[in-house]
Amino acid sequence: MKSKPIFKILSDEEILSIHYAILEVLHKTGVKIFSSEAIDLLSSHGCTIEKERIFIPPNVVEECIHKAPKNFCLYDRDGNIAFQVGGNESHFGTGPTTPYVLDVRTGERRPTKVADVADAAKVSDALMNIEWIMPLGSAQDVAAKVADVHEFEAAVLNTRKPIAFICSDGKGVKDVIQMAAAARGNMKSLIEKPFIISFPEPICPLVHPRDAVEEILAAADAGIPLTYFPSPMNGATSPVTLAGTIVLALADAITGLVIAQLRNPGNPTILGIATNIMDMSTGALCCGAPEFSLGNAAHAEVLHYYGLPTWGTAGLTDSKIVDEQAAVESTFSCVMNALAGLNMVHDSGYMETGMCGSIDMVVLTDEILNMVKRVLRGVEVNSDTLAVDVINAVGPGGNFITEDHTLRFFRDETTHMKMMDRSNYLHWKQNGGLTLGNRINARSREILEHHVPPKLEEAKLREIKEIRNKSIAERSR
């Protein structure tokens, strides 16, 4: 029998209380949706409209939750299974939209470029525990309206891992889907074996702008997985209490689910929220606050009650450099998300409350995840691991170093760490007395210099570039 850590914050009664509160908010408070197409869709399925508000009745919510897949497979760029999304299994990836980057070669904080997105994808491609990516950065060296196609191109050319992408509008989503189909070889294969996820976001509280809704519709029309991810700040754009923030933000997330399922029943849809914490003395967003991860873990239990795939947030820090604070905050969030069973966990590499992206931070988080994943494996208990026969054979005063049992099991039972130093003081000093930060940066540079991501064929590269250029021309008018 294999034991697995169990992490539970809410009682069954508390989960139901949150569920009923969400239904009440959607039915009585209502939401604002700035898309006539979505309003007509909701209205035709029993939702009511009064002035600018749309009210979604409980039966519509529950029917759409029932229609949504409880799990689905995500593939890589080549069509191989990457992993299944759903249940309690966690898969960690990078984060998007950081306007600044902490330059891995110079240590300088500067505006993000498209080349930085490519570098982050290349490094992530080489890391075992970063299983999927988002384009790490919001490129400042191209026009903001079309940065999405530049960033997706930079990512898809430098990794074959699954990619979650963020766009500025529905047209961007359609164009990225075309680029992904070109990378795969054809649209049919992409739909059957998706390696992309669209990532639209509402505006809290309870506002769903036209661009975000158009992104939902574009993904649902294509049959592409999507996530809808509200990001409120407690005490500012959501109630100051964690329970209240969870109710409001999940009401926003479920609104996106309802639109997607009414548009295309059965479309893979992942829900999640970021329970952002505001420092009341400064107004600053605190990603490293314990309540941030506590709220993320608690909302996961509500989504598990629905049986829906979940989206989490971890591997990030409020620190400005990769230091002790960064390590503590990244570790805490990774452990909390993993033990809560959140599925797609994004934002590895985030620094400075999401303003700055760092490749070194991604590499550090990959090392942290070595530990986290070992904890998740738990303790295997069977006749072999109990080792009674071996104990009897060795007896009092013996040792186990030469036993076949040791050779058979030591690799699985103990974790090999790449970046953590376990040498004695003299050996550490003779090797330069390097800090973890020094070793992380050296590893980042080594990957950038030597790792070669799998290349796409020239015909696919040309088609991706043509789609990108067409998107830029059409959306820049």
mmCIF file with all atom_site columns, C-alpha atoms in Angstrom, residues 341-446:
data_model
loop_
_atom_site.group_PDB
_atom_site.id
_atom_site.type_symbol
_atom_site.label_atom_id
_atom_site.label_alt_id
_atom_site.label_comp_id
_atom_site.label_asym_id
_atom_site.label_entity_id
_atom_site.label_seq_id
_atom_site.pdbx_PDB_ins_code
_atom_site.Cartn_x
_atom_site.Cartn_y
_atom_site.Cartn_z
_atom_site.occupancy
_atom_site.B_iso_or_equiv
_atom_site.pdbx_formal_charge
_atom_site.auth_seq_id
_atom_site.auth_comp_id
_atom_site.auth_asym_id
_atom_site.auth_atom_id
_atom_site.pdbx_PDB_model_num
ATOM 1   C CA . GLY A 1 341 ? -3.902 18.775  -5.776  1.00 0.00 ? 341 GLY A CA 1
ATOM 2   C CA . LEU A 1 342 ? -4.064 21.767  -8.122  1.00 0.00 ? 342 LEU A CA 1
ATOM 3   C CA . ASN A 1 343 ? -3.530 20.553  -11.676 1.00 0.00 ? 343 ASN A CA 1
ATOM 4   C CA . MET A 1 344 ? -2.004 23.213  -13.942 1.00 0.00 ? 344 MET A CA 1
ATOM 5   C CA . VAL A 1 345 ? 0.184  25.319  -11.665 1.00 0.00 ? 345 VAL A CA 1
ATOM 6   C CA . HIS A 1 346 ? 1.585  28.401  -13.382 1.00 0.00 ? 346 HIS A CA 1
ATOM 7   C CA . ASP A 1 347 ? 3.879  31.347  -12.585 1.00 0.00 ? 347 ASP A CA 1
ATOM 8   C CA . SER A 1 348 ? 7.246  29.689  -11.971 1.00 0.00 ? 348 SER A CA 1
ATOM 9   C CA . GLY A 1 349 ? 9.754  32.446  -12.714 1.00 0.00 ? 349 GLY A CA 1
ATOM 10  C CA . TYR A 1 350 ? 7.618  35.320  -11.419 1.00 0.00 ? 350 TYR A CA 1
ATOM 11  C CA . MET A 1 351 ? 9.404  37.901  -9.306  1.00 0.00 ? 351 MET A CA 1
ATOM 12  C CA . GLU A 1 352 ? 8.545  41.299  -7.888  1.00 0.00 ? 352 GLU A CA 1
ATOM 13  C CA . THR A 1 353 ? 4.804  40.533  -7.658  1.00 0.00 ? 353 THR A CA 1
ATOM 14  C CA . GLY A 1 354 ? 4.687  39.498  -11.302 1.00 0.00 ? 354 GLY A CA 1
ATOM 15  C CA . MET A 1 355 ? 6.434  42.549  -12.718 1.00 0.00 ? 355 MET A CA 1
ATOM 16  C CA . CYS A 1 356 ? 9.674  40.759  -13.514 1.00 0.00 ? 356 CYS A CA 1
ATOM 17  C CA . GLY A 1 357 ? 10.479 37.362  -15.018 1.00 0.00 ? 357 GLY A CA 1
ATOM 18  C CA . SER A 1 358 ? 13.617 35.399  -14.206 1.00 0.00 ? 358 SER A CA 1
ATOM 19  C CA . ILE A 1 359 ? 15.095 32.301  -15.834 1.00 0.00 ? 359 ILE A CA 1
ATOM 20  C CA . ASP A 1 360 ? 17.130 31.723  -12.673 1.00 0.00 ? 360 ASP A CA 1
ATOM 21  C CA . MET A 1 361 ? 13.866 31.675  -10.714 1.00 0.00 ? 361 MET A CA 1
ATOM 22  C CA . VAL A 1 362 ? 12.512 28.995  -13.057 1.00 0.00 ? 362 VAL A CA 1
ATOM 23  C CA . VAL A 1 363 ? 15.645 26.877  -12.547 1.00 0.00 ? 363 VAL A CA 1
ATOM 24  C CA . LEU A 1 364 ? 15.414 27.345  -8.765  1.00 0.00 ? 364 LEU A CA 1
ATOM 25  C CA . THR A 1 365 ? 11.768 26.259  -8.784  1.00 0.00 ? 365 THR A CA 1
ATOM 26  C CA . ASP A 1 366 ? 12.633 23.209  -10.884 1.00 0.00 ? 366 ASP A CA 1
ATOM 27  C CA . GLU A 1 367 ? 15.053 22.171  -8.122  1.00 0.00 ? 367 GLU A CA 1
ATOM 28  C CA . ILE A 1 368 ? 12.446 22.813  -5.426  1.00 0.00 ? 368 ILE A CA 1
ATOM 29  C CA . LEU A 1 369 ? 9.995  20.629  -7.326  1.00 0.00 ? 369 LEU A CA 1
ATOM 30  C CA . ASN A 1 370 ? 12.446 17.743  -7.057  1.00 0.00 ? 370 ASN A CA 1
ATOM 31  C CA . MET A 1 371 ? 11.734 17.778  -3.333  1.00 0.00 ? 371 MET A CA 1
ATOM 32  C CA . VAL A 1 372 ? 8.013  18.420  -3.673  1.00 0.00 ? 372 VAL A CA 1
ATOM 33  C CA . LYS A 1 373 ? 7.470  15.556  -6.095  1.00 0.00 ? 373 LYS A CA 1
ATOM 34  C CA . ARG A 1 374 ? 9.325  13.173  -3.793  1.00 0.00 ? 374 ARG A CA 1
ATOM 35  C CA . VAL A 1 375 ? 6.974  14.110  -0.958  1.00 0.00 ? 375 VAL A CA 1
ATOM 36  C CA . LEU A 1 376 ? 3.972  13.532  -3.220  1.00 0.00 ? 376 LEU A CA 1
ATOM 37  C CA . ARG A 1 377 ? 5.147  10.020  -3.989  1.00 0.00 ? 377 ARG A CA 1
ATOM 38  C CA . GLY A 1 378 ? 4.692  9.202   -0.332  1.00 0.00 ? 378 GLY A CA 1
ATOM 39  C CA . VAL A 1 379 ? 5.978  6.049   1.348   1.00 0.00 ? 379 VAL A CA 1
ATOM 40  C CA . GLU A 1 380 ? 5.676  2.724   -0.455  1.00 0.00 ? 380 GLU A CA 1
ATOM 41  C CA . VAL A 1 381 ? 4.704  -0.047  1.981   1.00 0.00 ? 381 VAL A CA 1
ATOM 42  C CA . ASN A 1 382 ? 4.875  -3.659  0.744   1.00 0.00 ? 382 ASN A CA 1
ATOM 43  C CA . SER A 1 383 ? 6.753  -6.848  1.528   1.00 0.00 ? 383 SER A CA 1
ATOM 44  C CA . ASP A 1 384 ? 9.872  -5.637  -0.307  1.00 0.00 ? 384 ASP A CA 1
ATOM 45  C CA . THR A 1 385 ? 10.028 -2.182  1.252   1.00 0.00 ? 385 THR A CA 1
ATOM 46  C CA . LEU A 1 386 ? 9.305  -3.447  4.763   1.00 0.00 ? 386 LEU A CA 1
ATOM 47  C CA . ALA A 1 387 ? 12.600 -5.307  4.341   1.00 0.00 ? 387 ALA A CA 1
ATOM 48  C CA . VAL A 1 388 ? 12.051 -7.801  7.158   1.00 0.00 ? 388 VAL A CA 1
ATOM 49  C CA . ASP A 1 389 ? 14.078 -10.501 5.400   1.00 0.00 ? 389 ASP A CA 1
ATOM 50  C CA . VAL A 1 390 ? 16.972 -8.084  4.892   1.00 0.00 ? 390 VAL A CA 1
ATOM 51  C CA . ILE A 1 391 ? 16.851 -6.957  8.510   1.00 0.00 ? 391 ILE A CA 1
ATOM 52  C CA . ASN A 1 392 ? 16.932 -10.614 9.621   1.00 0.00 ? 392 ASN A CA 1
ATOM 53  C CA . ALA A 1 393 ? 19.867 -11.362 7.321   1.00 0.00 ? 393 ALA A CA 1
ATOM 54  C CA . VAL A 1 394 ? 21.969 -8.389  8.449   1.00 0.00 ? 394 VAL A CA 1
ATOM 55  C CA . GLY A 1 395 ? 21.069 -8.756  12.103  1.00 0.00 ? 395 GLY A CA 1
ATOM 56  C CA . PRO A 1 396 ? 22.287 -6.709  15.082  1.00 0.00 ? 396 PRO A CA 1
ATOM 57  C CA . GLY A 1 397 ? 25.435 -4.677  14.477  1.00 0.00 ? 397 GLY A CA 1
ATOM 58  C CA . GLY A 1 398 ? 25.550 -5.307  10.703  1.00 0.00 ? 398 GLY A CA 1
ATOM 59  C CA . ASN A 1 399 ? 25.269 -2.827  7.821   1.00 0.00 ? 399 ASN A CA 1
ATOM 60  C CA . PHE A 1 400 ? 23.128 -2.573  4.732   1.00 0.00 ? 400 PHE A CA 1
ATOM 61  C CA . ILE A 1 401 ? 25.526 -0.891  2.293   1.00 0.00 ? 401 ILE A CA 1
ATOM 62  C CA . THR A 1 402 ? 26.461 -4.109  0.448   1.00 0.00 ? 402 THR A CA 1
ATOM 63  C CA . GLU A 1 403 ? 22.984 -5.596  0.337   1.00 0.00 ? 403 GLU A CA 1
ATOM 64  C CA . ASP A 1 404 ? 21.283 -6.131  -3.042  1.00 0.00 ? 404 ASP A CA 1
ATOM 65  C CA . HIS A 1 405 ? 18.183 -4.592  -1.473  1.00 0.00 ? 405 HIS A CA 1
ATOM 66  C CA . THR A 1 406 ? 20.049 -1.303  -1.069  1.00 0.00 ? 406 THR A CA 1
ATOM 67  C CA . LEU A 1 407 ? 21.193 -1.354  -4.693  1.00 0.00 ? 407 LEU A CA 1
ATOM 68  C CA . ARG A 1 408 ? 17.663 -2.101  -5.895  1.00 0.00 ? 408 ARG A CA 1
ATOM 69  C CA . PHE A 1 409 ? 15.886 0.669   -4.005  1.00 0.00 ? 409 PHE A CA 1
ATOM 70  C CA . PHE A 1 410 ? 18.226 3.558   -3.190  1.00 0.00 ? 410 PHE A CA 1
ATOM 71  C CA . ARG A 1 411 ? 17.593 5.484   -6.415  1.00 0.00 ? 411 ARG A CA 1
ATOM 72  C CA . ASP A 1 412 ? 13.819 5.449   -5.915  1.00 0.00 ? 412 ASP A CA 1
ATOM 73  C CA . GLU A 1 413 ? 13.872 6.016   -2.171  1.00 0.00 ? 413 GLU A CA 1
ATOM 74  C CA . THR A 1 414 ? 16.204 9.015   -2.114  1.00 0.00 ? 414 THR A CA 1
ATOM 75  C CA . THR A 1 415 ? 16.153 12.165  -4.246  1.00 0.00 ? 415 THR A CA 1
ATOM 76  C CA . HIS A 1 416 ? 19.148 13.287  -6.259  1.00 0.00 ? 416 HIS A CA 1
ATOM 77  C CA . MET A 1 417 ? 19.441 17.076  -6.100  1.00 0.00 ? 417 MET A CA 1
ATOM 78  C CA . LYS A 1 418 ? 21.290 18.869  -8.875  1.00 0.00 ? 418 LYS A CA 1
ATOM 79  C CA . MET A 1 419 ? 21.756 22.296  -7.316  1.00 0.00 ? 419 MET A CA 1
ATOM 80  C CA . MET A 1 420 ? 21.792 21.673  -3.568  1.00 0.00 ? 420 MET A CA 1
ATOM 81  C CA . ASP A 1 421 ? 25.263 21.326  -2.049  1.00 0.00 ? 421 ASP A CA 1
ATOM 82  C CA . ARG A 1 422 ? 25.674 18.335  0.271   1.00 0.00 ? 422 ARG A CA 1
ATOM 83  C CA . SER A 1 423 ? 29.470 18.249  0.443   1.00 0.00 ? 423 SER A CA 1
ATOM 84  C CA . ASN A 1 424 ? 31.538 18.947  3.560   1.00 0.00 ? 424 ASN A CA 1
ATOM 85  C CA . TYR A 1 425 ? 32.804 22.437  4.287   1.00 0.00 ? 425 TYR A CA 1
ATOM 86  C CA . LEU A 1 426 ? 36.345 21.871  3.011   1.00 0.00 ? 426 LEU A CA 1
ATOM 87  C CA . HIS A 1 427 ? 35.160 20.446  -0.312  1.00 0.00 ? 427 HIS A CA 1
ATOM 88  C CA . TRP A 1 428 ? 32.620 23.266  -0.724  1.00 0.00 ? 428 TRP A CA 1
ATOM 89  C CA . LYS A 1 429 ? 35.306 25.874  -0.022  1.00 0.00 ? 429 LYS A CA 1
ATOM 90  C CA . GLN A 1 430 ? 37.790 24.282  -2.435  1.00 0.00 ? 430 GLN A CA 1
ATOM 91  C CA . ASN A 1 431 ? 35.134 24.421  -5.164  1.00 0.00 ? 431 ASN A CA 1
ATOM 92  C CA . GLY A 1 432 ? 34.706 28.159  -4.828  1.00 0.00 ? 432 GLY A CA 1
ATOM 93  C CA . GLY A 1 433 ? 32.317 28.448  -1.880  1.00 0.00 ? 433 GLY A CA 1
ATOM 94  C CA . LEU A 1 434 ? 29.468 29.050  -4.295  1.00 0.00 ? 434 LEU A CA 1
ATOM 95  C CA . THR A 1 435 ? 26.003 30.012  -3.071  1.00 0.00 ? 435 THR A CA 1
ATOM 96  C CA . LEU A 1 436 ? 22.852 28.366  -4.361  1.00 0.00 ? 436 LEU A CA 1
ATOM 97  C CA . GLY A 1 437 ? 22.245 31.519  -6.396  1.00 0.00 ? 437 GLY A CA 1
ATOM 98  C CA . ASN A 1 438 ? 25.675 31.151  -8.037  1.00 0.00 ? 438 ASN A CA 1
ATOM 99  C CA . ARG A 1 439 ? 24.991 27.532  -8.940  1.00 0.00 ? 439 ARG A CA 1
ATOM 100 C CA . ILE A 1 440 ? 21.498 28.307  -10.259 1.00 0.00 ? 440 ILE A CA 1
ATOM 101 C CA . ASN A 1 441 ? 22.816 31.051  -12.528 1.00 0.00 ? 441 ASN A CA 1
ATOM 102 C CA . ALA A 1 442 ? 25.594 28.790  -13.813 1.00 0.00 ? 442 ALA A CA 1
ATOM 103 C CA . ARG A 1 443 ? 22.999 26.120  -14.619 1.00 0.00 ? 443 ARG A CA 1
ATOM 104 C CA . SER A 1 444 ? 20.813 28.651  -16.476 1.00 0.00 ? 444 SER A CA 1
ATOM 105 C CA . ARG A 1 445 ? 23.745 29.806  -18.590 1.00 0.00 ? 445 ARG A CA 1
ATOM 106 C CA . GLU A 1 446 ? 24.843 26.243  -19.281 1.00 0.00 ? 446 GLU A CA 1
#
